[in-house]
Structures are given as structure tokens and as C-alpha cells.
Amino acid sequence: MGAVFLIQRAATTLPDIGWVLLEDYHGKGYATEAATELLRFAREDIATKEFIAAPGPTNRQSYRVAQKLGFVEGRKVKDKGGHESLVFILSGMKFDKNMSLSIMGEGNQ
């Protein structure tokens, strides 16, 4: 069916929430429902308050999931290969222009 995950790629980056579903399960609300519960768990049980989401650059369905979860556009970052991705931050997070929003760990901005 699929999975949701929360990873922190480096000590200097924010935890990254993501989701992946088999195509038969797209558009049924599963990603939003599962990610909502994962965010609740992270906030309540491990006291994490700030997260990023970095859907692939052409994955508009995941952009919508991120927005349903309360994320807003943060900024674009490049990976080591020079590919750009839009990183979402939670609405209400203080967006500091020096904040590391790297999606691949140290050295990527």
C-alpha cells in the first residue's frame, strides 16, 4: 500500500516528513491521514515541533498533501547534482533566511 516516514538527514537539518503510496491508493486520502497521525505522534510523543516536506519537483499530488497538512512553500534548494526541489515548511514556523532546509544533509542549500 505505502508508507509515511520522518527522517532527519543531518544534525543541522529539520526532520523531513514524506509519504509514498502505490498508484492504486493515490487520491484516496491515505497519505494525508497517515501523515497527520505521524505529525501528531512526533509533536506529542517526541516533542518535535518543526518539520519540512520536500515532494519531488513534479509531484503535484504530494504538494497538495503537504498543503493539507498545514505546510506552506519555504524555498527551493539544490541537491549535490544541481537538481532543484521545493521545500515546504509548516505554517507558523519562523522562516529564517539562514535556516538549513537541505534535503540531502550537510553542504546542500
Tab-separated table of C-alpha atoms in Angstrom:
chain	number	residue	atom	x	y	z
A	1	MET	CA	0.000	0.000	0.000
A	2	GLY	CA	2.604	2.599	1.056
A	3	ALA	CA	4.423	4.299	3.881
A	4	VAL	CA	4.908	7.571	5.700
A	5	PHE	CA	8.228	8.439	7.238
A	6	LEU	CA	10.003	11.029	9.330
A	7	ILE	CA	13.761	11.312	8.912
A	8	GLN	CA	16.438	13.754	9.934
A	9	ARG	CA	19.207	13.612	7.346
A	10	ALA	CA	21.815	15.555	9.347
A	11	ALA	CA	22.179	17.167	12.770
A	12	THR	CA	21.804	20.632	11.235
A	13	THR	CA	18.625	19.962	9.257
A	14	LEU	CA	14.987	19.799	10.284
A	15	PRO	CA	13.130	16.487	10.294
A	16	ASP	CA	11.643	15.699	6.888
A	17	ILE	CA	8.209	14.086	6.610
A	18	GLY	CA	7.385	12.145	3.489
A	19	TRP	CA	4.984	9.605	2.062
A	20	VAL	CA	4.851	7.126	-0.782
A	21	LEU	CA	1.886	5.114	-1.994
A	22	LEU	CA	1.301	2.554	-4.688
A	23	GLU	CA	-0.631	4.099	-7.564
A	24	ASP	CA	-3.844	2.175	-6.781
A	25	TYR	CA	-4.038	4.096	-3.475
A	26	HIS	CA	-3.472	7.630	-4.824
A	27	GLY	CA	-6.195	10.224	-4.345
A	28	LYS	CA	-7.998	8.432	-1.513
A	29	GLY	CA	-6.719	10.481	1.418
A	30	TYR	CA	-4.436	7.774	2.806
A	31	ALA	CA	-1.246	9.836	2.643
A	32	THR	CA	-2.910	12.798	4.369
A	33	GLU	CA	-4.455	10.602	7.072
A	34	ALA	CA	-1.255	8.686	7.815
A	35	ALA	CA	0.976	11.780	7.742
A	36	THR	CA	-1.429	13.644	10.042
A	37	GLU	CA	-1.063	10.868	12.604
A	38	LEU	CA	2.719	10.775	12.234
A	39	LEU	CA	2.908	14.542	12.825
A	40	ARG	CA	0.677	14.174	15.890
A	41	PHE	CA	2.920	11.436	17.252
A	42	ALA	CA	6.082	13.479	16.622
A	43	ARG	CA	4.621	16.559	18.298
A	44	GLU	CA	3.105	14.804	21.311
A	45	ASP	CA	5.386	11.846	21.946
A	46	ILE	CA	8.828	13.032	20.877
A	47	ALA	CA	8.267	16.796	21.287
A	48	THR	CA	9.300	17.768	17.769
A	49	LYS	CA	7.646	20.976	16.577
A	50	GLU	CA	9.281	21.924	13.271
A	51	PHE	CA	9.315	19.833	10.111
A	52	ILE	CA	9.950	20.164	6.401
A	53	ALA	CA	8.435	18.309	3.460
A	54	ALA	CA	10.183	18.005	0.111
A	55	PRO	CA	7.993	16.375	-2.534
A	56	GLY	CA	9.625	15.712	-5.879
A	57	PRO	CA	9.599	18.686	-8.263
A	58	THR	CA	6.865	17.226	-10.492
A	59	ASN	CA	4.783	15.558	-7.768
A	60	ARG	CA	1.830	17.959	-7.574
A	61	GLN	CA	-0.305	15.428	-5.683
A	62	SER	CA	2.239	15.452	-2.849
A	63	TYR	CA	2.304	19.266	-2.944
A	64	ARG	CA	-1.444	19.136	-2.195
A	65	VAL	CA	-0.920	16.629	0.628
A	66	ALA	CA	1.725	18.917	2.157
A	67	GLN	CA	-0.677	21.871	1.969
A	68	LYS	CA	-3.495	19.843	3.569
A	69	LEU	CA	-1.095	19.056	6.420
A	70	GLY	CA	-0.506	22.780	7.012
A	71	PHE	CA	2.748	23.218	5.095
A	72	VAL	CA	3.494	26.299	3.021
A	73	GLU	CA	6.183	26.917	0.431
A	74	GLY	CA	9.562	27.544	2.076
A	75	ARG	CA	12.142	27.882	-0.670
A	76	LYS	CA	13.891	25.954	-3.403
A	77	VAL	CA	17.086	24.051	-2.623
A	78	LYS	CA	19.527	22.194	-4.843
A	79	ASP	CA	20.931	18.751	-4.197
A	80	LYS	CA	24.540	17.820	-4.933
A	81	GLY	CA	23.559	17.008	-8.512
A	82	GLY	CA	22.158	20.512	-9.014
A	83	HIS	CA	18.508	19.407	-9.127
A	84	GLU	CA	16.082	21.866	-7.553
A	85	SER	CA	13.309	20.881	-5.173
A	86	LEU	CA	10.702	22.986	-3.428
A	87	VAL	CA	10.881	22.545	0.341
A	88	PHE	CA	7.736	23.160	2.372
A	89	ILE	CA	7.744	24.363	5.991
A	90	LEU	CA	4.888	24.288	8.469
A	91	SER	CA	2.684	27.337	8.528
A	92	GLY	CA	3.598	29.455	11.524
A	93	MET	CA	7.245	28.405	11.573
A	94	LYS	CA	9.590	31.323	11.727
A	95	PHE	CA	11.330	31.307	8.376
A	96	ASP	CA	14.904	32.354	8.929
A	97	LYS	CA	16.794	33.038	5.704
A	98	ASN	CA	19.796	31.240	7.231
A	99	MET	CA	17.741	28.173	8.210
A	100	SER	CA	19.162	24.987	6.765
A	101	LEU	CA	16.494	23.476	4.558
A	102	SER	CA	18.812	20.979	2.966
A	103	ILE	CA	17.089	17.832	1.805
A	104	MET	CA	20.272	15.807	1.457
A	105	GLY	CA	22.206	16.737	4.600
A	106	GLU	CA	25.317	18.778	5.097
A	107	GLY	CA	26.590	21.069	2.360
A	108	ASN	CA	23.394	21.489	0.316
A	109	GLN	CA	21.491	24.710	0.355
